[in-house]
Amino acid sequence: MEKIPILRMGRFLLVTIQVDMHDRLAMQLQEDLTNAITKYNARGVLIDISSLEMVDSFIGRMLANIAGMSRILDAQTVVVGMQPAVAITLVELGMSLPGVRMALNVERGMQLLQQSLASSEGALLDENHQ
Amino acid sequence: MEKIPILRMGRFLLVTIQVDMHDRLAMQLQEDLTNAITKYNARGVLIDISSLEMVDSFIGRMLANIAGMSRILDAQTVVVGMQPAVAITLVELGMSLPGVRMALNVERGMQLLQQSLASSEGALLDENHQ
């Protein structure tokens, strides 16, 4: 079971991280996720980390990498479900997770993605009209 | 990280099983799920088993238990993402997962839940009108 499942929800992909991440698993997830974005023409990625009781620099870098790769493929990444204690530790350690957007839970994350998708498509329409 | 996260999506709950289940974890999941159903007033439970490469009688019983408990709490359960090889093995072993509904993926499972919710609410309205 050494593979993190990627669930498709309309134009978004949902990943729930519940196992200890290690190098190979993180690489596999990044590869699977980029493949899934192109295959399903996804516009957003939701990563749920509500089971993680600790986010270290390795996980932080993985989240930033995923956000970066998704951005290049024209999909936005939102990390949801961070535990309060994790947020406290992150700030105390000076890790700011640059380029990664956050939301309280999956529902709010999906709203955030839908809003930014709608506004980016609106901007595209405006451009075409000019 | 010995806890399987339960994600809330509107009136439905989503659980992704990606770790080896054992007794205590299965009990914990059943307890968390029944609590979440009542807390969020959920009407449906989606269980994604796409990472499972094997469904033995223990997992089968757990799925049937969850479906039974949810039904008592007025929520329907749909199991999604079963791998083809798992389906073959289940039938060969004579396990039919009674009382558990299936769908190909999360999207279809959610459609199934929405349809049966709409029809049950329609029936309720009809009853009230008579």
XYZ file of N, CA and C in Angstrom:
780
model
N 0.823 -1.201 0.000
C 0.000 0.000 0.000
C 0.859 1.254 0.000
N 2.000 1.200 -0.645
C 2.925 2.318 -0.629
C 2.612 3.308 -1.734
N 1.421 3.831 -1.753
C 1.034 4.786 -2.771
C -0.110 5.596 -2.189
N -0.013 6.907 -2.279
C -1.067 7.751 -1.729
C -2.117 7.973 -2.801
N -3.371 7.596 -2.549
C -4.396 7.734 -3.589
C -4.737 9.194 -3.891
N -5.023 9.452 -5.139
C -5.428 10.788 -5.582
C -6.876 10.693 -6.044
N -7.766 11.405 -5.370
C -9.187 11.328 -5.702
C -9.567 12.500 -6.587
N -10.349 12.217 -7.605
C -10.789 13.276 -8.506
C -12.165 13.757 -8.095
N -12.313 15.066 -7.906
C -13.603 15.645 -7.562
C -13.868 16.756 -8.560
N -14.528 16.470 -9.629
C -14.771 17.481 -10.653
C -13.451 17.936 -11.253
N -13.176 19.247 -11.167
C -11.938 19.765 -11.755
C -10.818 19.833 -10.733
N -11.059 19.272 -9.540
C -10.033 19.325 -8.514
C -9.577 17.916 -8.123
N -8.377 17.861 -7.572
C -7.855 16.584 -7.084
C -7.694 16.686 -5.572
N -7.985 15.594 -4.886
C -7.892 15.589 -3.428
C -6.919 14.508 -2.970
N -5.986 14.922 -2.119
C -5.008 13.979 -1.578
C -5.068 14.053 -0.063
N -5.205 12.932 0.602
C -5.182 12.914 2.061
C -3.880 12.261 2.500
N -3.095 13.000 3.228
C -1.826 12.417 3.698
C -2.042 11.842 5.083
N -1.858 10.532 5.220
C -2.071 9.936 6.547
C -0.945 9.025 6.955
N 0.031 8.820 6.101
C 1.146 7.941 6.489
C 2.412 8.778 6.604
N 3.407 8.221 7.284
C 4.694 8.904 7.376
C 5.290 9.029 5.991
N 5.639 10.234 5.618
C 6.226 10.437 4.296
C 7.706 10.100 4.351
N 8.201 9.451 3.322
C 9.651 9.315 3.172
C 9.975 9.680 1.730
N 11.260 9.759 1.436
C 11.727 10.240 0.131
C 10.986 9.651 -1.056
N 10.962 8.302 -1.117
C 10.421 7.639 -2.292
C 8.918 7.903 -2.428
N 8.230 7.887 -1.278
C 6.779 8.103 -1.293
C 6.450 9.527 -1.736
N 7.269 10.484 -1.278
C 7.048 11.883 -1.665
C 7.282 12.075 -3.165
N 8.353 11.427 -3.684
C 8.648 11.521 -5.128
C 7.495 10.919 -5.926
N 7.018 9.754 -5.452
C 5.926 9.048 -6.122
C 4.671 9.922 -6.152
N 4.381 10.573 -5.002
C 3.192 11.415 -4.929
C 3.306 12.584 -5.909
N 4.485 13.203 -5.964
C 4.669 14.331 -6.881
C 4.478 13.892 -8.324
N 5.012 12.705 -8.647
C 4.894 12.197 -10.017
C 3.432 11.872 -10.338
N 2.781 11.146 -9.417
C 1.373 10.774 -9.637
C 0.491 12.005 -9.797
N 0.793 13.012 -8.951
C -0.046 14.201 -8.932
C 0.105 14.992 -10.234
N 1.338 15.175 -10.695
C 1.533 15.912 -11.955
C 0.886 15.141 -13.108
N 1.030 13.806 -13.109
C 0.368 13.003 -14.148
C -1.146 13.176 -14.091
N -1.706 13.146 -12.866
C -3.159 13.243 -12.718
C -3.662 14.615 -13.163
N -2.866 15.674 -12.885
C -3.289 17.027 -13.288
C -3.443 17.090 -14.808
N -2.459 16.550 -15.530
C -2.545 16.612 -16.997
C -3.617 15.655 -17.513
N -3.686 14.448 -16.931
C -4.654 13.453 -17.413
C -6.093 13.945 -17.260
N -6.409 14.510 -16.087
C -7.793 14.904 -15.812
C -8.033 16.386 -16.095
N -7.020 17.095 -16.593
C -7.159 18.512 -16.865
C -7.602 19.260 -15.599
N -6.964 18.933 -14.486
C -7.383 19.474 -13.188
C -6.906 20.903 -13.023
N -7.693 21.713 -12.318
C -7.343 23.107 -12.106
C -6.971 23.399 -10.662
N -7.116 22.398 -9.803
C -6.783 22.644 -8.410
C -6.409 21.362 -7.684
N -5.572 21.507 -6.657
C -5.162 20.352 -5.851
C -5.403 20.687 -4.383
N -6.134 19.804 -3.695
C -6.372 19.975 -2.262
C -5.557 18.918 -1.527
N -4.743 19.353 -0.581
C -3.955 18.390 0.196
C -4.393 18.471 1.645
N -4.974 17.385 2.141
C -5.455 17.368 3.527
C -4.361 16.812 4.429
N -3.948 17.613 5.433
C -2.898 17.141 6.334
C -3.428 17.044 7.764
N -4.759 16.809 7.894
C -5.340 16.807 9.243
C -4.821 15.672 10.118
N -4.267 14.608 9.518
C -3.719 13.540 10.387
C -2.287 13.804 10.801
N -1.648 14.775 10.189
C -0.238 15.002 10.529
C -0.128 15.751 11.851
N 0.636 15.152 12.778
C 0.825 15.811 14.073
C 2.109 16.617 14.086
N 2.795 16.599 12.966
C 4.070 17.294 12.876
C 4.341 17.569 11.399
N 4.755 18.791 11.099
C 5.185 19.107 9.733
C 6.625 19.576 9.820
N 7.544 18.768 9.386
C 8.963 19.153 9.449
C 9.387 19.783 8.129
N 10.669 20.099 8.022
C 11.135 20.801 6.815
C 10.986 19.919 5.583
N 11.038 18.591 5.760
C 10.869 17.686 4.623
C 9.452 17.778 4.052
N 8.485 17.684 4.935
C 7.078 17.787 4.500
C 6.814 19.186 3.941
N 7.362 20.199 4.629
C 7.178 21.571 4.169
C 7.694 21.745 2.751
N 8.890 21.182 2.487
C 9.479 21.306 1.149
C 8.637 20.554 0.133
N 8.128 19.366 0.540
C 7.290 18.592 -0.379
C 6.037 19.381 -0.759
N 5.394 20.016 0.233
C 4.185 20.800 -0.048
C 4.512 21.957 -0.985
N 5.648 22.623 -0.725
C 6.046 23.750 -1.577
C 6.353 23.260 -2.992
N 7.010 22.095 -3.096
C 7.309 21.522 -4.418
C 6.030 21.225 -5.188
N 5.089 20.583 -4.518
C 3.823 20.229 -5.175
C 3.124 21.500 -5.658
N 3.118 22.527 -4.782
C 2.470 23.784 -5.176
C 3.158 24.376 -6.399
N 4.483 24.320 -6.414
C 5.235 24.865 -7.542
C 4.970 24.117 -8.832
N 5.007 22.790 -8.763
C 4.764 21.968 -9.965
C 3.347 22.180 -10.483
N 2.388 22.234 -9.561
C 0.997 22.418 -9.966
C 0.834 23.762 -10.660
N 1.489 24.779 -10.100
C 1.362 26.120 -10.667
C 1.838 26.132 -12.116
N 2.944 25.436 -12.375
C 3.476 25.381 -13.742
C 2.473 24.691 -14.671
N 1.729 23.733 -14.113
C 0.723 23.020 -14.914
C -0.639 23.721 -14.851
N -0.648 24.970 -14.352
C -1.866 25.782 -14.310
C -2.933 25.230 -13.349
N -2.475 24.671 -12.246
C -3.416 24.235 -11.210
C -2.978 24.873 -9.890
N -3.933 25.230 -9.054
C -3.596 25.853 -7.780
C -3.620 24.830 -6.661
N -2.786 25.040 -5.659
C -2.717 24.094 -4.548
C -3.200 24.757 -3.267
N -4.040 24.062 -2.524
C -4.471 24.538 -1.214
C -4.252 23.418 -0.204
N -3.562 23.743 0.877
C -3.330 22.775 1.946
C -4.390 22.995 3.011
N -5.097 21.938 3.389
C -6.205 22.100 4.341
C -6.042 21.209 5.573
N -6.708 21.599 6.641
C -6.822 20.736 7.825
C -5.634 20.743 8.760
N -4.800 21.767 8.685
C -3.631 21.767 9.580
C -4.063 21.861 11.041
N -3.486 21.023 11.878
C -3.815 21.058 13.303
C -3.226 22.318 13.929
N -3.936 22.899 14.921
C -3.451 24.122 15.569
C -2.017 23.996 16.083
N -1.703 22.867 16.716
C -0.360 22.693 17.272
C 0.701 22.734 16.180
N 0.342 22.215 14.999
C 1.284 22.206 13.881
C 1.569 23.636 13.426
N 0.499 24.442 13.378
C 0.657 25.836 12.959
C 1.575 26.580 13.928
N 1.365 26.333 15.230
C 2.206 26.987 16.245
C 3.671 26.604 16.040
N 3.914 25.311 15.877
C 5.301 24.843 15.709
C 5.929 25.437 14.460
N 5.167 25.487 13.362
C 5.703 26.012 12.108
C 6.209 27.438 12.277
N 5.383 28.254 12.949
C 5.764 29.651 13.128
C 6.960 29.754 14.066
N 6.953 28.942 15.121
C 8.081 28.975 16.056
C 9.382 28.571 15.372
N 9.276 27.644 14.405
C 10.472 27.189 13.687
C 10.843 28.148 12.550
N 9.983 29.155 12.323
C 10.285 30.111 11.256
C 10.003 29.575 9.859
N 9.168 28.525 9.761
C 8.813 27.997 8.440
C 7.512 28.640 7.984
N 7.549 29.323 6.859
C 6.350 30.060 6.458
C 5.629 29.417 5.274
N 6.125 28.298 4.785
C 5.530 27.605 3.629
C 5.210 28.592 2.501
N 6.230 29.206 1.914
C 5.983 30.207 0.872
C 5.313 29.585 -0.352
N 4.365 30.295 -0.930
C 3.716 29.807 -2.163
C 2.632 28.782 -1.929
N 2.389 28.421 -0.666
C 1.354 27.421 -0.382
C 0.171 28.129 0.259
N -1.008 27.961 -0.322
C -2.204 28.567 0.266
C -2.839 27.589 1.249
N -3.507 28.140 2.248
C -4.083 27.327 3.317
C -5.592 27.540 3.404
N -6.301 26.539 3.913
C -7.704 26.711 4.245
C -7.992 25.819 5.445
N -9.054 26.166 6.179
C -9.333 25.453 7.423
C -9.703 23.993 7.176
N -10.553 23.735 6.187
C -10.964 22.358 5.917
C -11.236 22.184 4.424
N -11.567 20.959 4.028
C -11.723 20.643 2.608
C -12.794 21.527 1.967
N -13.903 21.732 2.682
C -14.980 22.541 2.112
C -14.526 23.956 1.791
N -13.857 24.580 2.760
C -13.387 25.944 2.549
C -12.313 25.974 1.465
N -11.457 24.940 1.441
C -10.424 24.877 0.417
C -11.038 24.810 -0.966
N -12.112 24.022 -1.079
C -12.764 23.877 -2.376
C -13.415 25.205 -2.786
N -14.016 25.892 -1.820
C -14.591 27.223 -2.117
C -13.520 28.175 -2.635
N -12.364 28.160 -1.943
C -11.244 29.029 -2.326
C -10.833 28.734 -3.761
N -10.694 27.455 -4.107
C -10.297 27.068 -5.458
C -11.340 27.510 -6.474
N -12.617 27.300 -6.134
C -13.678 27.668 -7.071
C -13.692 29.165 -7.332
N -13.526 29.943 -6.239
C -13.514 31.400 -6.393
C -12.357 31.850 -7.267
N -11.158 31.333 -6.987
C -10.013 31.836 -7.754
C -10.077 31.332 -9.191
N -10.691 30.164 -9.397
C -10.873 29.658 -10.761
C -11.857 30.555 -11.519
N -12.952 30.910 -10.835
C -13.964 31.755 -11.471
C -13.364 33.116 -11.818
N -12.557 33.694 -10.895
C -12.008 35.027 -11.170
C -10.952 34.960 -12.276
N -10.175 33.851 -12.321
C -9.158 33.768 -13.384
C -9.828 33.557 -14.736
N -10.939 32.826 -14.760
C -11.647 32.636 -16.023
C -12.346 33.921 -16.455
N -12.821 34.702 -15.459
C -13.414 35.995 -15.744
C -12.382 36.916 -16.385
N -11.142 36.905 -15.820
C -10.072 37.756 -16.344
C -9.741 37.363 -17.783
N -9.757 36.048 -18.037
C -9.449 35.542 -19.372
C -10.497 36.020 -20.370
N -11.764 35.992 -19.953
C -12.854 36.461 -20.811
C -12.690 37.937 -21.125
N -12.356 38.732 -20.055
C -12.162 40.170 -20.234
C -11.074 40.433 -21.266
N -9.965 39.668 -21.137
C -8.834 39.831 -22.054
C -9.273 39.577 -23.504
N -10.043 38.511 -23.675
C -10.482 38.159 -25.030
C -11.418 39.205 -25.621
N -12.116 39.907 -24.728
C -13.079 40.896 -25.216
C -12.406 42.195 -25.639
N -11.178 42.410 -25.126
C -10.539 43.696 -25.429
C -9.922 43.693 -26.830
N 0.231 8.884 14.074
C -0.736 9.082 12.992
C -1.710 7.927 12.902
N -2.065 7.374 14.063
C -2.926 6.207 14.072
C -4.384 6.599 14.112
N -4.826 7.331 13.120
C -6.200 7.769 13.086
C -6.513 8.076 11.625
N -7.594 7.543 11.133
C -7.930 7.783 9.737
C -8.795 9.038 9.661
N -8.361 10.049 8.901
C -9.112 11.303 8.876
C -10.444 11.164 8.147
N -11.438 11.878 8.654
C -12.767 11.902 8.045
C -12.992 13.307 7.495
N -13.156 13.399 6.186
C -13.323 14.714 5.565
C -14.787 14.996 5.319
N -15.210 16.202 5.622
C -16.603 16.574 5.424
C -16.755 17.289 4.085
N -17.672 16.798 3.264
C -17.939 17.451 1.983
C -19.433 17.689 1.908
N -19.875 18.859 2.324
C -21.300 19.142 2.340
C -22.008 18.198 3.304
N -22.975 17.447 2.784
C -23.734 16.544 3.656
C -23.150 15.137 3.677
N -21.981 14.985 3.064
C -21.371 13.663 3.014
C -20.011 13.657 3.716
N -19.605 12.479 4.132
C -18.294 12.316 4.751
C -17.442 11.430 3.854
N -16.171 11.747 3.759
C -15.280 10.988 2.894
C -14.128 10.416 3.716
N -13.921 9.115 3.560
C -12.833 8.440 4.260
C -11.965 7.736 3.224
N -10.669 7.961 3.256
C -9.761 7.260 2.351
C -8.949 6.279 3.177
N -9.058 5.016 2.862
C -8.300 4.022 3.621
C -6.996 3.752 2.893
N -5.885 4.034 3.536
C -4.602 3.811 2.865
C -3.601 3.081 3.726
N -3.962 2.776 4.952
C -3.021 2.044 5.803
C -3.588 0.666 6.120
N -2.704 -0.216 6.550
C -3.168 -1.539 6.959
C -4.107 -1.396 8.140
N -5.290 -1.986 8.021
C -6.249 -1.892 9.112
C -5.930 -2.973 10.140
N -6.048 -2.607 11.398
C -5.999 -3.625 12.442
C -7.153 -3.342 13.387
N -7.390 -4.244 14.305
C -8.554 -4.174 15.183
C -8.825 -2.795 15.764
N -7.778 -2.241 16.427
C -7.986 -1.005 17.163
C -8.311 0.148 16.208
N -7.610 0.159 15.064
C -7.810 1.231 14.088
C -9.218 1.155 13.490
N -9.690 -0.084 13.237
C -11.027 -0.265 12.672
C -12.089 0.199 13.676
N -11.895 -0.154 14.960
C -12.837 0.273 15.999
C -12.867 1.797 16.094
N -11.651 2.385 16.077
C -11.530 3.834 16.169
C -12.256 4.512 15.009
N -12.080 3.941 13.801
C -12.720 4.527 12.619
C -14.241 4.468 12.750
N -14.750 3.318 13.200
C -16.200 3.170 13.354
C -16.735 4.176 14.364
N -15.994 4.348 15.455
C -16.438 5.290 16.486
C -16.398 6.728 15.955
N -15.268 7.093 15.311
C -15.127 8.455 14.778
C -16.207 8.740 13.745
N -16.487 7.721 12.921
C -17.435 7.917 11.832
C -18.862 8.109 12.363
N -19.252 7.291 13.324
C -20.600 7.454 13.879
C -20.720 8.804 14.590
N -19.651 9.209 15.302
C -19.667 10.533 15.938
C -19.796 11.640 14.899
N -19.030 11.505 13.806
C -19.041 12.549 12.769
C -20.408 12.624 12.102
N -21.062 11.476 11.895
C -22.384 11.476 11.251
C -23.364 12.295 12.083
N -23.360 12.064 13.398
C -24.306 12.797 14.239
C -23.889 14.263 14.382
N -22.581 14.515 14.530
C -22.100 15.885 14.726
C -22.420 16.761 13.515
N -22.151 16.233 12.307
C -22.322 17.049 11.101
C -23.665 16.797 10.428
N -24.509 15.966 11.026
C -25.805 15.678 10.440
C -25.629 15.135 9.016
N -24.667 14.229 8.858
C -24.314 13.728 7.523
C -25.336 12.714 7.030
N -25.561 12.698 5.710
C -26.525 11.785 5.122
C -25.873 10.679 4.302
N -24.552 10.782 4.114
C -23.880 9.763 3.332
C -22.424 9.620 3.724
N -21.882 8.414 3.527
C -20.479 8.147 3.827
C -19.839 7.517 2.595
N -18.743 8.102 2.120
C -18.001 7.542 0.992
C -16.705 6.957 1.529
N -16.453 5.693 1.225
C -15.202 5.075 1.676
C -14.388 4.701 0.452
N -13.237 5.343 0.296
C -12.384 5.070 -0.856
C -11.368 3.993 -0.492
N -11.382 2.890 -1.249
C -10.439 1.802 -0.946
C -9.501 1.571 -2.132
N -9.250 2.653 -2.915
C -8.437 2.471 -4.122
C -6.993 2.084 -3.816
N -6.510 2.350 -2.599
C -5.132 1.908 -2.307
C -5.066 0.487 -1.813
N -6.189 -0.117 -1.494
C -6.135 -1.473 -0.954
C -5.909 -2.483 -2.075
N -4.859 -3.279 -1.916
C -4.571 -4.298 -2.929
C -5.182 -5.632 -2.529
N -5.841 -5.644 -1.400
C -6.422 -6.880 -0.906
C -7.561 -6.523 0.055
N -8.696 -7.168 -0.083
C -9.771 -6.991 0.896
C -10.071 -8.356 1.481
N -9.678 -8.557 2.723
C -9.910 -9.858 3.358
C -11.213 -9.808 4.154
N -11.503 -10.884 4.862
C -12.795 -10.939 5.552
C -12.868 -9.889 6.668
N -11.700 -9.533 7.224
C -11.701 -8.517 8.283
C -12.145 -7.150 7.739
N -11.534 -6.764 6.605
C -11.908 -5.484 5.978
C -13.359 -5.543 5.508
N -13.732 -6.694 4.925
C -15.102 -6.860 4.447
C -16.107 -6.666 5.566
N -15.805 -7.267 6.742
C -16.711 -7.141 7.882
C -16.755 -5.700 8.374
N -15.581 -5.057 8.359
C -15.536 -3.653 8.801
C -16.410 -2.770 7.910
N -16.311 -2.977 6.581
C -17.122 -2.185 5.648
C -18.612 -2.436 5.887
N -18.964 -3.718 6.095
C -20.371 -4.057 6.336
C -20.848 -3.438 7.652
N -19.983 -3.466 8.681
C -20.334 -2.850 9.971
C -20.586 -1.360 9.823
N -19.678 -0.683 9.119
C -19.819 0.766 8.938
C -21.129 1.063 8.210
N -21.413 0.253 7.152
C -22.656 0.464 6.397
C -23.865 0.275 7.313
N -23.807 -0.737 8.163
C -24.926 -1.018 9.072
C -25.132 0.088 10.087
N -24.028 0.538 10.696
C -24.128 1.603 11.701
C -24.636 2.896 11.073
N -24.114 3.208 9.869
C -24.536 4.441 9.192
C -26.025 4.374 8.900
N -26.498 3.187 8.443
C -27.899 3.052 8.082
C -28.788 3.362 9.282
N -28.390 2.877 10.458
C -29.161 3.132 11.672
C -29.200 4.627 11.976
N -28.100 5.322 11.629
C -28.049 6.777 11.857
C -28.583 7.546 10.656
N -29.270 6.847 9.748
C -29.908 7.471 8.587
C -28.910 8.062 7.594
N -27.765 7.385 7.429
C -26.806 7.810 6.405
C -26.497 6.590 5.535
N -26.288 6.820 4.262
C -25.980 5.719 3.367
C -24.481 5.602 3.143
N -24.018 4.384 2.916
C -22.591 4.159 2.704
C -22.341 3.674 1.283
N -21.352 4.270 0.636
C -20.939 3.802 -0.688
C -19.431 3.572 -0.650
N -19.007 2.385 -1.071
C -17.578 2.069 -1.138
C -17.118 2.320 -2.569
N -16.056 3.103 -2.738
C -15.622 3.463 -4.094
C -14.164 3.089 -4.340
N -13.835 2.961 -5.622
C -12.441 2.800 -6.041
C -11.850 1.413 -5.892
N -12.693 0.387 -5.822
C -12.124 -0.949 -5.666
C -11.305 -1.339 -6.900
N -10.111 -1.858 -6.664
C -9.263 -2.288 -7.784
C -9.864 -3.533 -8.429
N -9.731 -3.672 -9.770
C -10.299 -4.826 -10.473
C -9.853 -6.164 -9.863
N -8.560 -6.272 -9.528
C -8.057 -7.539 -8.977
C -8.748 -7.877 -7.656
N -9.060 -6.831 -6.883
C -9.732 -7.054 -5.599
C -11.139 -7.604 -5.831
N -11.828 -7.047 -6.836
C -13.187 -7.512 -7.145
C -13.159 -8.997 -7.552
N -12.174 -9.354 -8.369
C -12.046 -10.748 -8.817
C -11.849 -11.665 -7.610
N -10.908 -11.267 -6.735
C -10.625 -12.106 -5.567
C -11.850 -12.236 -4.672
N -12.577 -11.124 -4.478
C -13.757 -11.154 -3.598
C -14.766 -12.190 -4.088
N -15.011 -12.175 -5.397
C -16.000 -13.099 -5.951
C -15.495 -14.535 -5.863
N -14.200 -14.718 -6.139
C -13.622 -16.056 -6.047
C -13.695 -16.608 -4.627
N -13.575 -15.705 -3.658
C -13.630 -16.135 -2.253
C -15.075 -16.278 -1.767
N -16.027 -15.866 -2.613
C -17.432 -15.963 -2.222
C -17.876 -14.892 -1.261
N -17.113 -13.763 -1.213
C -17.517 -12.660 -0.333
C -18.321 -11.659 -1.153
N -19.560 -11.410 -0.738
C -20.408 -10.561 -1.569
C -20.637 -9.178 -0.964
N -20.041 -8.905 0.186
C -20.227 -7.621 0.884
C -21.707 -7.205 0.932
N -22.530 -7.970 1.627
C -23.959 -7.669 1.653
C -24.231 -6.323 2.320
N -25.154 -5.557 1.753
C -25.545 -4.283 2.366
C -24.611 -3.135 2.056
N -23.549 -3.407 1.287
C -22.615 -2.344 0.962
C -22.791 -1.971 -0.502
N -23.038 -0.699 -0.776
C -23.167 -0.268 -2.169
C -21.804 0.149 -2.715
N -21.647 -0.009 -4.014
C -20.350 0.250 -4.644
C -20.498 1.320 -5.718
N -19.403 2.018 -6.000
C -19.354 2.919 -7.151
C -17.922 2.917 -7.660
N -17.749 3.282 -8.931
C -16.433 3.181 -9.547
C -15.430 4.155 -8.929
N -15.858 5.393 -8.707
C -14.944 6.378 -8.120
C -15.730 7.373 -7.257
N -15.016 8.285 -6.635
C -15.643 9.211 -5.685
C -16.745 10.023 -6.353
N -16.477 10.486 -7.582
C -17.481 11.303 -8.271
C -18.786 10.545 -8.463
N -18.663 9.309 -8.961
C -19.879 8.514 -9.177
C -20.544 8.159 -7.861
N -19.743 7.901 -6.847
C -20.302 7.591 -5.528
C -21.099 8.761 -4.996
N -20.562 9.968 -5.217
C -21.251 11.152 -4.723
C -22.563 11.376 -5.483
N -22.535 11.109 -6.794
C -23.763 11.199 -7.595
C -24.823 10.234 -7.059
N -24.353 9.004 -6.775
C -25.257 7.966 -6.267
C -25.915 8.427 -4.967
N -25.094 8.980 -4.065
C -25.616 9.453 -2.781
C -26.603 10.598 -2.991
N -26.243 11.526 -3.888
C -27.120 12.672 -4.121
C -28.471 12.236 -4.688
N -28.417 11.275 -5.641
C -29.660 10.783 -6.230
C -30.547 10.110 -5.187
N -29.938 9.220 -4.386
C -30.793 8.484 -3.459
C -31.286 9.406 -2.349
N -30.492 10.449 -2.031
C -30.929 11.432 -1.036
C -32.119 12.221 -1.580
N -32.002 12.643 -2.855
C -33.072 13.418 -3.487
C -34.355 12.592 -3.554
N -34.216 11.293 -3.901
C -35.430 10.483 -4.036
C -36.048 10.196 -2.669
N -35.189 10.023 -1.622
C -35.765 9.752 -0.296
C -36.443 11.006 0.245
N -35.872 12.178 -0.077
C -36.510 13.421 0.384
C -37.800 13.682 -0.389
N -37.797 13.283 -1.674
C -39.012 13.396 -2.469
C -40.118 12.538 -1.878
N -39.759 11.309 -1.481
C -40.739 10.390 -0.909
C -41.315 10.944 0.388
N -40.417 11.594 1.174
C -40.822 12.175 2.458
C -41.838 13.299 2.211
N -41.545 14.105 1.180
C -42.459 15.206 0.841
C -43.816 14.656 0.434
N -43.774 13.587 -0.438
C -45.023 12.971 -0.903
C -45.856 12.496 0.285
N -45.148 11.860 1.256
C -45.821 11.327 2.435
C -46.532 12.438 3.222
N -45.786 13.564 3.359
C -46.345 14.685 4.111
C -47.542 15.305 3.406
N -47.554 15.196 2.084
C -48.644 15.812 1.328
C -49.923 14.990 1.386
N -49.754 13.682 1.707
C -50.948 12.831 1.682
C -51.768 13.013 2.955
